[in-house]
Coordinates of C-alpha atoms in Angstrom, one line a residue:
M275 CA -2.8 14.4 0.8
N276 CA -2.7 10.7 1.8
N277 CA 0.9 9.1 0.5
I278 CA 0.5 5.1 -0.4
K279 CA 3.2 2.9 -1.0
I280 CA 3.1 -0.8 -2.5
I281 CA 6.3 -2.3 -1.8
G282 CA 6.9 -5.1 -4.5
Y283 CA 4.1 -4.4 -6.6
N284 CA 5.0 -6.7 -9.3
C285 CA 3.6 -10.2 -7.9
S286 CA -0.2 -11.3 -8.4
N287 CA -0.7 -9.7 -4.9
G288 CA 0.6 -7.1 -5.7
I289 CA -1.5 -6.3 -8.9
K290 CA -4.8 -6.7 -7.1
L291 CA -4.1 -4.1 -4.3
K292 CA -3.1 -1.7 -6.6
K293 CA -6.4 -2.2 -8.0
N294 CA -8.1 -2.3 -4.7
I295 CA -6.4 0.8 -3.8
S296 CA -7.7 2.6 -7.5
K297 CA -11.4 2.0 -6.4
I298 CA -11.0 4.9 -3.9
T299 CA -11.9 7.8 -5.9
D300 CA -13.4 9.8 -2.9
L301 CA -9.9 10.0 -1.2
D302 CA -7.2 12.6 -2.2
I303 CA -4.3 9.7 -3.1
N304 CA -0.6 9.8 -4.1
L305 CA 0.2 6.4 -5.3
E306 CA 3.8 5.2 -5.7
L307 CA 5.0 1.6 -7.2
L308 CA 8.4 0.6 -5.5
D309 CA 10.3 -2.7 -6.1
G310 CA 14.0 -3.4 -5.2
D311 CA 15.3 -4.8 -2.4
Y312 CA 16.4 -1.6 -1.2
Y313 CA 12.9 -0.8 -0.2
L314 CA 12.2 -4.5 1.4
N315 CA 15.3 -3.6 3.8
K316 CA 13.9 0.2 4.1
Y317 CA 10.6 -0.8 5.6
N318 CA 11.5 -4.4 6.8
I319 CA 9.0 -6.5 4.8
K320 CA 9.5 -10.0 4.7
N321 CA 6.2 -11.1 2.8
I322 CA 5.1 -8.5 -1.1
P323 CA 3.1 -6.5 -1.5
G324 CA 4.1 -4.3 1.3
L325 CA 1.6 -1.7 1.9
I326 CA 2.5 1.5 3.2
I327 CA 0.4 4.4 4.2
N328 CA 1.5 8.0 5.4
E329 CA 5.4 6.4 5.8
K330 CA 3.9 3.3 8.1
L331 CA 3.8 -0.4 7.3
V332 CA 0.3 -1.1 7.6
S333 CA 0.4 -4.7 5.7
E334 CA 2.7 -7.2 4.0
G335 CA 1.8 -10.2 2.3
K336 CA -2.1 -9.2 1.8
V337 CA -4.6 -8.0 -0.3
L338 CA -6.7 -5.2 1.8
N339 CA -10.1 -4.8 0.2
D340 CA -11.7 -1.4 -0.8
R341 CA -13.5 -0.7 2.9
E342 CA -10.3 -2.1 4.6
L343 CA -8.3 0.6 2.9
V344 CA -10.6 3.2 3.4
R345 CA -10.1 2.4 7.2
M346 CA -6.9 2.2 6.9
I347 CA -6.2 5.8 5.6
K348 CA -8.5 7.4 7.5
V349 CA -7.4 6.2 10.8
L350 CA -3.4 7.2 9.3
S351 CA -4.2 10.7 8.3

């Protein structure tokens, strides 16, 4: 099971990132949507949305497409 967290999911790019993650159906994913200064500080995120895969920060301030997401998940599995 791959744990994915979106920090700052309530912005326009966070919503787009969530939509792209929902397109991935062939991988076992547990998605958490988090917001607040606690998580921004915990993961040292400067630009939202922040994407955490298996407790590693993989992107911030970007919207990755579904192919990029699958590649990142497979590398960090």
